[in-house]
mmCIF file with all atom_site columns, C-alpha atoms in Angstrom:
data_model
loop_
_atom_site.group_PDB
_atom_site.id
_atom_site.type_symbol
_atom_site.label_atom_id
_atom_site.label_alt_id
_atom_site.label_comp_id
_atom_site.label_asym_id
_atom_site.label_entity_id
_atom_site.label_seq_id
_atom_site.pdbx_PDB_ins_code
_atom_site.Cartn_x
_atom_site.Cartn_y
_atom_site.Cartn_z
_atom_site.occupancy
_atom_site.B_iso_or_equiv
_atom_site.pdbx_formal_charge
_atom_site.auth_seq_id
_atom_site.auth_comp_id
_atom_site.auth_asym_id
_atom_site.auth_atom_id
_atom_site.pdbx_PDB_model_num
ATOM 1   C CA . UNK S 1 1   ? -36.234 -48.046 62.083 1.00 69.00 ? 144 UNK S CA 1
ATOM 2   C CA . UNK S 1 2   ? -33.133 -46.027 63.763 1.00 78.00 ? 145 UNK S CA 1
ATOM 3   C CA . UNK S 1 3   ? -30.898 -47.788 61.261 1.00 76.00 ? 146 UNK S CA 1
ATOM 4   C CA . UNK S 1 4   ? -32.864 -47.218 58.448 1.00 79.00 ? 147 UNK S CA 1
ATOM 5   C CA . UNK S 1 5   ? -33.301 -43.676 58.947 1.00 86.00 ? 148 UNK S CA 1
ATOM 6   C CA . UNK S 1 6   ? -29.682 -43.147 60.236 1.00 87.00 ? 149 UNK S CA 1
ATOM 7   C CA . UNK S 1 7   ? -28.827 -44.899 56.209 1.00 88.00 ? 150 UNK S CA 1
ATOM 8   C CA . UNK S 1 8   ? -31.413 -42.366 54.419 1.00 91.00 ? 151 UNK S CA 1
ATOM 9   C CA . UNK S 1 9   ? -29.885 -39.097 56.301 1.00 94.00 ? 152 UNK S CA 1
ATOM 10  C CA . UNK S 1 10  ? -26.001 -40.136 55.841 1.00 94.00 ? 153 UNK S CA 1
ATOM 11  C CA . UNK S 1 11  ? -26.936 -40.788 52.058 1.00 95.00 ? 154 UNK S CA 1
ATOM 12  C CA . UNK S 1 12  ? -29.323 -37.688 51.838 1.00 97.00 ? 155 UNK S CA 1
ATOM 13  C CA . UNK S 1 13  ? -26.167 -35.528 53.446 1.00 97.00 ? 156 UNK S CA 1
ATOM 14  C CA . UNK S 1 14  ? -23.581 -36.945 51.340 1.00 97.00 ? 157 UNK S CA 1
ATOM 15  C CA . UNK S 1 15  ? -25.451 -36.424 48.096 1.00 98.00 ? 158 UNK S CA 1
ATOM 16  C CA . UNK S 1 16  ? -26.269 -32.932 49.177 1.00 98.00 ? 159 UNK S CA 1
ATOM 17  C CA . UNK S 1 17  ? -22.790 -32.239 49.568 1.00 98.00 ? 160 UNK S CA 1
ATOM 18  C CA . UNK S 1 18  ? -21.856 -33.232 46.524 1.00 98.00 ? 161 UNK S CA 1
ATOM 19  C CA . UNK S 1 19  ? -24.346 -31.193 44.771 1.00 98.00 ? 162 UNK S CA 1
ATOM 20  C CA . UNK S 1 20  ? -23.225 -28.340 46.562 1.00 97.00 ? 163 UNK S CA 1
ATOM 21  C CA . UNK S 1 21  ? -19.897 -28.902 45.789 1.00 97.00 ? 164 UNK S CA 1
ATOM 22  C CA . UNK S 1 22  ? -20.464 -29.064 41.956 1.00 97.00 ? 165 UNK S CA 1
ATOM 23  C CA . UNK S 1 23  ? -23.169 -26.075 42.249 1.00 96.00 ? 166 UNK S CA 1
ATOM 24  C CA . UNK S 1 24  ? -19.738 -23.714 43.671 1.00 95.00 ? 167 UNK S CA 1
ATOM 25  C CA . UNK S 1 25  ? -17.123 -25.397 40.951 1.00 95.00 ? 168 UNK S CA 1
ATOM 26  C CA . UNK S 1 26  ? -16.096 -22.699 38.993 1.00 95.00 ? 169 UNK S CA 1
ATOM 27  C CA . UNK S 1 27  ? -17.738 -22.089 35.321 1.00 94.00 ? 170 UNK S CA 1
ATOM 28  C CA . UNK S 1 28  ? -14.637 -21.975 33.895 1.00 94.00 ? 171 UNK S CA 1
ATOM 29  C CA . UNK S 1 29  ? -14.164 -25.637 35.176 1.00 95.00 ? 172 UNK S CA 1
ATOM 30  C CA . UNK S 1 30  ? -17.594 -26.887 34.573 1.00 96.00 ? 173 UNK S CA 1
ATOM 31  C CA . UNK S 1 31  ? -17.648 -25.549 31.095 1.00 94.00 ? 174 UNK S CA 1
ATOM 32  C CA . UNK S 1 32  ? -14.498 -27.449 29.841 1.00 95.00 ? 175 UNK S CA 1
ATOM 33  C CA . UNK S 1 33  ? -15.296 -30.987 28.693 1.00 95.00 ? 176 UNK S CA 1
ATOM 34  C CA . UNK S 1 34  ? -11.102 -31.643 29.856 1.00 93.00 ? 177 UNK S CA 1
ATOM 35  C CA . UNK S 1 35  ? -11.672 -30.521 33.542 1.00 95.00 ? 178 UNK S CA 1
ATOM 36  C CA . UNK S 1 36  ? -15.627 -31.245 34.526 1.00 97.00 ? 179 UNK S CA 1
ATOM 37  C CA . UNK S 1 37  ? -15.020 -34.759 34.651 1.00 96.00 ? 180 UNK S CA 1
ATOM 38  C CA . UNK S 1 38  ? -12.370 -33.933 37.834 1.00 96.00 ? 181 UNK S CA 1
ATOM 39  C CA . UNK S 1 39  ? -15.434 -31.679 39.431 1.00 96.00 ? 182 UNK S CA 1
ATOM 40  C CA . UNK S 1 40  ? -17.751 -34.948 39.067 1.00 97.00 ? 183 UNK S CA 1
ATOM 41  C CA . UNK S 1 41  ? -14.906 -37.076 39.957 1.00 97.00 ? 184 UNK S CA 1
ATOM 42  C CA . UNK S 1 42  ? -14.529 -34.966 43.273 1.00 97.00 ? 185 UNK S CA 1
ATOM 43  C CA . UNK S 1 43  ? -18.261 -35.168 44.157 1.00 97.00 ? 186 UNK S CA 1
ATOM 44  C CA . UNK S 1 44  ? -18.339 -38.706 43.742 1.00 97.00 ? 187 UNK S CA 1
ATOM 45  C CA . UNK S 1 45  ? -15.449 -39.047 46.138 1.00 96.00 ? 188 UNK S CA 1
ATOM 46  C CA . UNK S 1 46  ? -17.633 -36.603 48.741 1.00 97.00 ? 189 UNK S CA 1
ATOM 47  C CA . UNK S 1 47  ? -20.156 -38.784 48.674 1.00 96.00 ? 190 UNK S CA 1
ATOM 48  C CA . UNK S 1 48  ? -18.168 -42.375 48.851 1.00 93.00 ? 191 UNK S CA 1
ATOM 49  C CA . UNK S 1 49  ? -15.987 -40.610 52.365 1.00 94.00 ? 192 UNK S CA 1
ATOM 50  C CA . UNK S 1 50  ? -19.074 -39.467 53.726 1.00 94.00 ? 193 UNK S CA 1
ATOM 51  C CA . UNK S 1 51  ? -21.154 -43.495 53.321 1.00 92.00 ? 194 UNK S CA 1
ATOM 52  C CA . UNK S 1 52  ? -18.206 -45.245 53.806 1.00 89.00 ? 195 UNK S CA 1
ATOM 53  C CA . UNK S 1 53  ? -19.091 -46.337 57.514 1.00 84.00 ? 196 UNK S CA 1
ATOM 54  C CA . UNK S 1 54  ? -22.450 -47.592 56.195 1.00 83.00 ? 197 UNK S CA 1
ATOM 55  C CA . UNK S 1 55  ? -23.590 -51.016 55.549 1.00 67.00 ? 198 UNK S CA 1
ATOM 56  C CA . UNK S 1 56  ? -24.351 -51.775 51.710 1.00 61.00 ? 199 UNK S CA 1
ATOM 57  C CA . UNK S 1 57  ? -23.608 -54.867 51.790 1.00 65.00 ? 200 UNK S CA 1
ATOM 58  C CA . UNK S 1 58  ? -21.882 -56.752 48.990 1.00 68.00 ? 201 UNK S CA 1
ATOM 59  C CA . UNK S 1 59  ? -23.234 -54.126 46.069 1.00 72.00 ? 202 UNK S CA 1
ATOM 60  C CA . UNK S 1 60  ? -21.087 -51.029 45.220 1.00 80.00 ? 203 UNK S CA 1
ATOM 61  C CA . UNK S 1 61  ? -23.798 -48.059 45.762 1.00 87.00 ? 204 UNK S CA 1
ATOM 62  C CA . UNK S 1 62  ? -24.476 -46.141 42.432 1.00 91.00 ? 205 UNK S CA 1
ATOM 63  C CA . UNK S 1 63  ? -23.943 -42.187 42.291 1.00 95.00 ? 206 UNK S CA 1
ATOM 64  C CA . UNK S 1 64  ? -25.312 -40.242 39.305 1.00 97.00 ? 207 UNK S CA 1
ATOM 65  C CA . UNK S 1 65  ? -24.354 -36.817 38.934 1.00 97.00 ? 208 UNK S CA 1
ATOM 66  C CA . UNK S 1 66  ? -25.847 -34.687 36.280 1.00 97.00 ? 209 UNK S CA 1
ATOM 67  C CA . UNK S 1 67  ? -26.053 -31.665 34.953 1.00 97.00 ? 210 UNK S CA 1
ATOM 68  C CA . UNK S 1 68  ? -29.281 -30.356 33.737 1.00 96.00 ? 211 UNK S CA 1
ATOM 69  C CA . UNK S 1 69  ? -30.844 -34.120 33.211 1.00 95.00 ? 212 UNK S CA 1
ATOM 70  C CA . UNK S 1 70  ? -27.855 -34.925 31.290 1.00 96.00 ? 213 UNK S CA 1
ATOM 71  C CA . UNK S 1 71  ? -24.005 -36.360 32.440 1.00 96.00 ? 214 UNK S CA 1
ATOM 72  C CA . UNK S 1 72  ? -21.998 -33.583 32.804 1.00 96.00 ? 215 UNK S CA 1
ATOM 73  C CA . UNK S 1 73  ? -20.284 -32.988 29.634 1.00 95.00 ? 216 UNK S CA 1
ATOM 74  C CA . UNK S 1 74  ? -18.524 -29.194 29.443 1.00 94.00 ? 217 UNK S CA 1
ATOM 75  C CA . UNK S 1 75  ? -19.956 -28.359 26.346 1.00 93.00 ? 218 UNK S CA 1
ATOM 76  C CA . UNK S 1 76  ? -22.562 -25.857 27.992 1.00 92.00 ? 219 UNK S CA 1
ATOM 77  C CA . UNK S 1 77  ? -23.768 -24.082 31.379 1.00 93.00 ? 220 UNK S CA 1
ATOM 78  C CA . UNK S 1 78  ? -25.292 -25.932 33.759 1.00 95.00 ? 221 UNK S CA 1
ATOM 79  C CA . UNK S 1 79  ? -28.924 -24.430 35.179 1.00 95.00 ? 222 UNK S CA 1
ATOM 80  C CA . UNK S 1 80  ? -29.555 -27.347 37.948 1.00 97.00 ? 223 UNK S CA 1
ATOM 81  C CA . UNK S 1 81  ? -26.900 -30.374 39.352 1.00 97.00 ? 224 UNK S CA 1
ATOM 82  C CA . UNK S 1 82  ? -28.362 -33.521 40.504 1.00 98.00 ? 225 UNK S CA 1
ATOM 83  C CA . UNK S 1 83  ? -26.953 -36.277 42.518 1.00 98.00 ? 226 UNK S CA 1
ATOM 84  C CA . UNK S 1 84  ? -28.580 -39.281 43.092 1.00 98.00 ? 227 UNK S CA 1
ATOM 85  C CA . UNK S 1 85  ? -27.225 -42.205 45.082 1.00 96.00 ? 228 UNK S CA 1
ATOM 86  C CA . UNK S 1 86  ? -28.823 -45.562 44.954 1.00 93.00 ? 229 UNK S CA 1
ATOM 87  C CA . UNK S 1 87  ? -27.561 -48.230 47.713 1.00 89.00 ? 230 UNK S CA 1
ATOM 88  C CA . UNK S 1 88  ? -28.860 -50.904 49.533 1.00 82.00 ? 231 UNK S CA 1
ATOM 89  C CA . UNK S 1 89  ? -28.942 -51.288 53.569 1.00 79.00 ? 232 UNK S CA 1
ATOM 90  C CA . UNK S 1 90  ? -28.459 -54.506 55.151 1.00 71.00 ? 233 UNK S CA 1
ATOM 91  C CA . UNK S 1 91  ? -30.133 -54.490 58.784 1.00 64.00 ? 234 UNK S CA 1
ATOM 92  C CA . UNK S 1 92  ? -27.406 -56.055 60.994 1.00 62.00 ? 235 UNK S CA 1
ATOM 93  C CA . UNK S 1 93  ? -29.711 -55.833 63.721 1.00 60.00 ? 236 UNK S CA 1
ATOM 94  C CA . UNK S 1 94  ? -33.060 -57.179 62.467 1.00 59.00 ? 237 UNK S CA 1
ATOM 95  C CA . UNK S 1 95  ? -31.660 -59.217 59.423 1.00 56.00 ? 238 UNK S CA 1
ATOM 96  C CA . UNK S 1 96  ? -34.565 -61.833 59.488 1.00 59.00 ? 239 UNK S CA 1
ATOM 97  C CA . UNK S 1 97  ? -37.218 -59.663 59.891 1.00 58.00 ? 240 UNK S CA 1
ATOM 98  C CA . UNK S 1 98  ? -36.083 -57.190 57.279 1.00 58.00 ? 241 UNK S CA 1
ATOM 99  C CA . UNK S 1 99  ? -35.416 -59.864 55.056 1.00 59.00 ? 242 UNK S CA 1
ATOM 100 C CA . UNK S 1 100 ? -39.031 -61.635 54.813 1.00 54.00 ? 243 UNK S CA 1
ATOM 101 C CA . UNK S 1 101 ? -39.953 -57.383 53.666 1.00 58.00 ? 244 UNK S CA 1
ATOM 102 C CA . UNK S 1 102 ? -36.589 -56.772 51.352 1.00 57.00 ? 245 UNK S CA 1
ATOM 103 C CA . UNK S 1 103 ? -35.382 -59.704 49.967 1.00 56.00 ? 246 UNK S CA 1
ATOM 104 C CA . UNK S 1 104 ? -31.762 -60.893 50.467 1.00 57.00 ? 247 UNK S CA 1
ATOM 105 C CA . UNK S 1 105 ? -30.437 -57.941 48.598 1.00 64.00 ? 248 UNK S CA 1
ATOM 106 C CA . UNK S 1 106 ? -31.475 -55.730 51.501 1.00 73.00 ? 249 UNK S CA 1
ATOM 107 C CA . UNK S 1 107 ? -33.257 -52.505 51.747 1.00 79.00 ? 250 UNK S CA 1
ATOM 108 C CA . UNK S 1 108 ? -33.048 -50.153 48.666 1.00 84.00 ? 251 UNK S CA 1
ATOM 109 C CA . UNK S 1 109 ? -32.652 -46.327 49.361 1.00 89.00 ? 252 UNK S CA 1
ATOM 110 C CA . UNK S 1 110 ? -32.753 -43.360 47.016 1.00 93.00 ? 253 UNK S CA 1
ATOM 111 C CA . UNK S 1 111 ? -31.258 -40.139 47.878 1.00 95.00 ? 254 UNK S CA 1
ATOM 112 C CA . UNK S 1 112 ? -31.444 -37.432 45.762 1.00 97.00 ? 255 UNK S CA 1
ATOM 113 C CA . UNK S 1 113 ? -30.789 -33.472 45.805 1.00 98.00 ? 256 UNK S CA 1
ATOM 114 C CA . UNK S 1 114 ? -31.219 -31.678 42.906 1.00 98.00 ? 257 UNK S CA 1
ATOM 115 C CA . UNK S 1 115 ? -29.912 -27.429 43.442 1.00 97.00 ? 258 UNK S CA 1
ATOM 116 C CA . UNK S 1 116 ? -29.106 -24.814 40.810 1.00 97.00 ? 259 UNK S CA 1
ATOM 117 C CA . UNK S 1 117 ? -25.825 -24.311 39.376 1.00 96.00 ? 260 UNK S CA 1
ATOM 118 C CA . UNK S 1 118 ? -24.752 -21.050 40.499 1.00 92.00 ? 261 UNK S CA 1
ATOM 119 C CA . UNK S 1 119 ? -21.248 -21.292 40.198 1.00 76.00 ? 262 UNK S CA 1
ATOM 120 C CA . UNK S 1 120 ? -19.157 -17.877 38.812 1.00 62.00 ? 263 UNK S CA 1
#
């Protein structure tokens, strides 16, 4: 279960990061649809450093960062940022056993952090 949980807490860290990140990215860069995509470009790399010593396997893990329930566009103020990463976890350790429970495409985790936008 150590390897499981050490998966979760790297991919619940890295996806509050990037939130945090984007919830301190200025409003004059958040609120231009030219220059928000960098801010979401720059979380996404926070979170990609911070799981890159982690096993997904063969899949690519998914990050979704939005802004207010939306993808971040520019075109308004942000109240809340969300990032959610999606990823699997192949158990190195216990492959057959986690297997039989999680199917070849290992085990699926969720992390997500949702905080207020409170950028100036």
């Amino acid at each position: 279960f150590g390897w499981v949980f050490w998966h979760y807490t790297v991919a619940q860290k890295a996806a509050h990061d990037a939130a945090r990140y984007l919830t301190t990215a200025p409003l004059t860069q958040m609120r231009n649809p030219a220059q928000v995509g960098h801010a979401v470009d720059v979380a996404r790399a926070i979170v990609e450093a911070e799981i890159a010593e982690l096993n997904p396997g063969p899949y690519r893990p998914s990050v979704a960062v939005q802004c207010d329930g939306l993808p971040c566009d520019g075109l308004s103020t942000p109240g809340t940022i969300r990032v959610n990463i999606r990823m699997a976890m192949y158990d190195i350790f216990m492959y057959s056993a986690t297997e039989a429970h999680a199917g070849a495409d290992g085990i699926l985790l969720t992390s997500d952090v949702t905080m207020r936008y409170a950028g100036n």
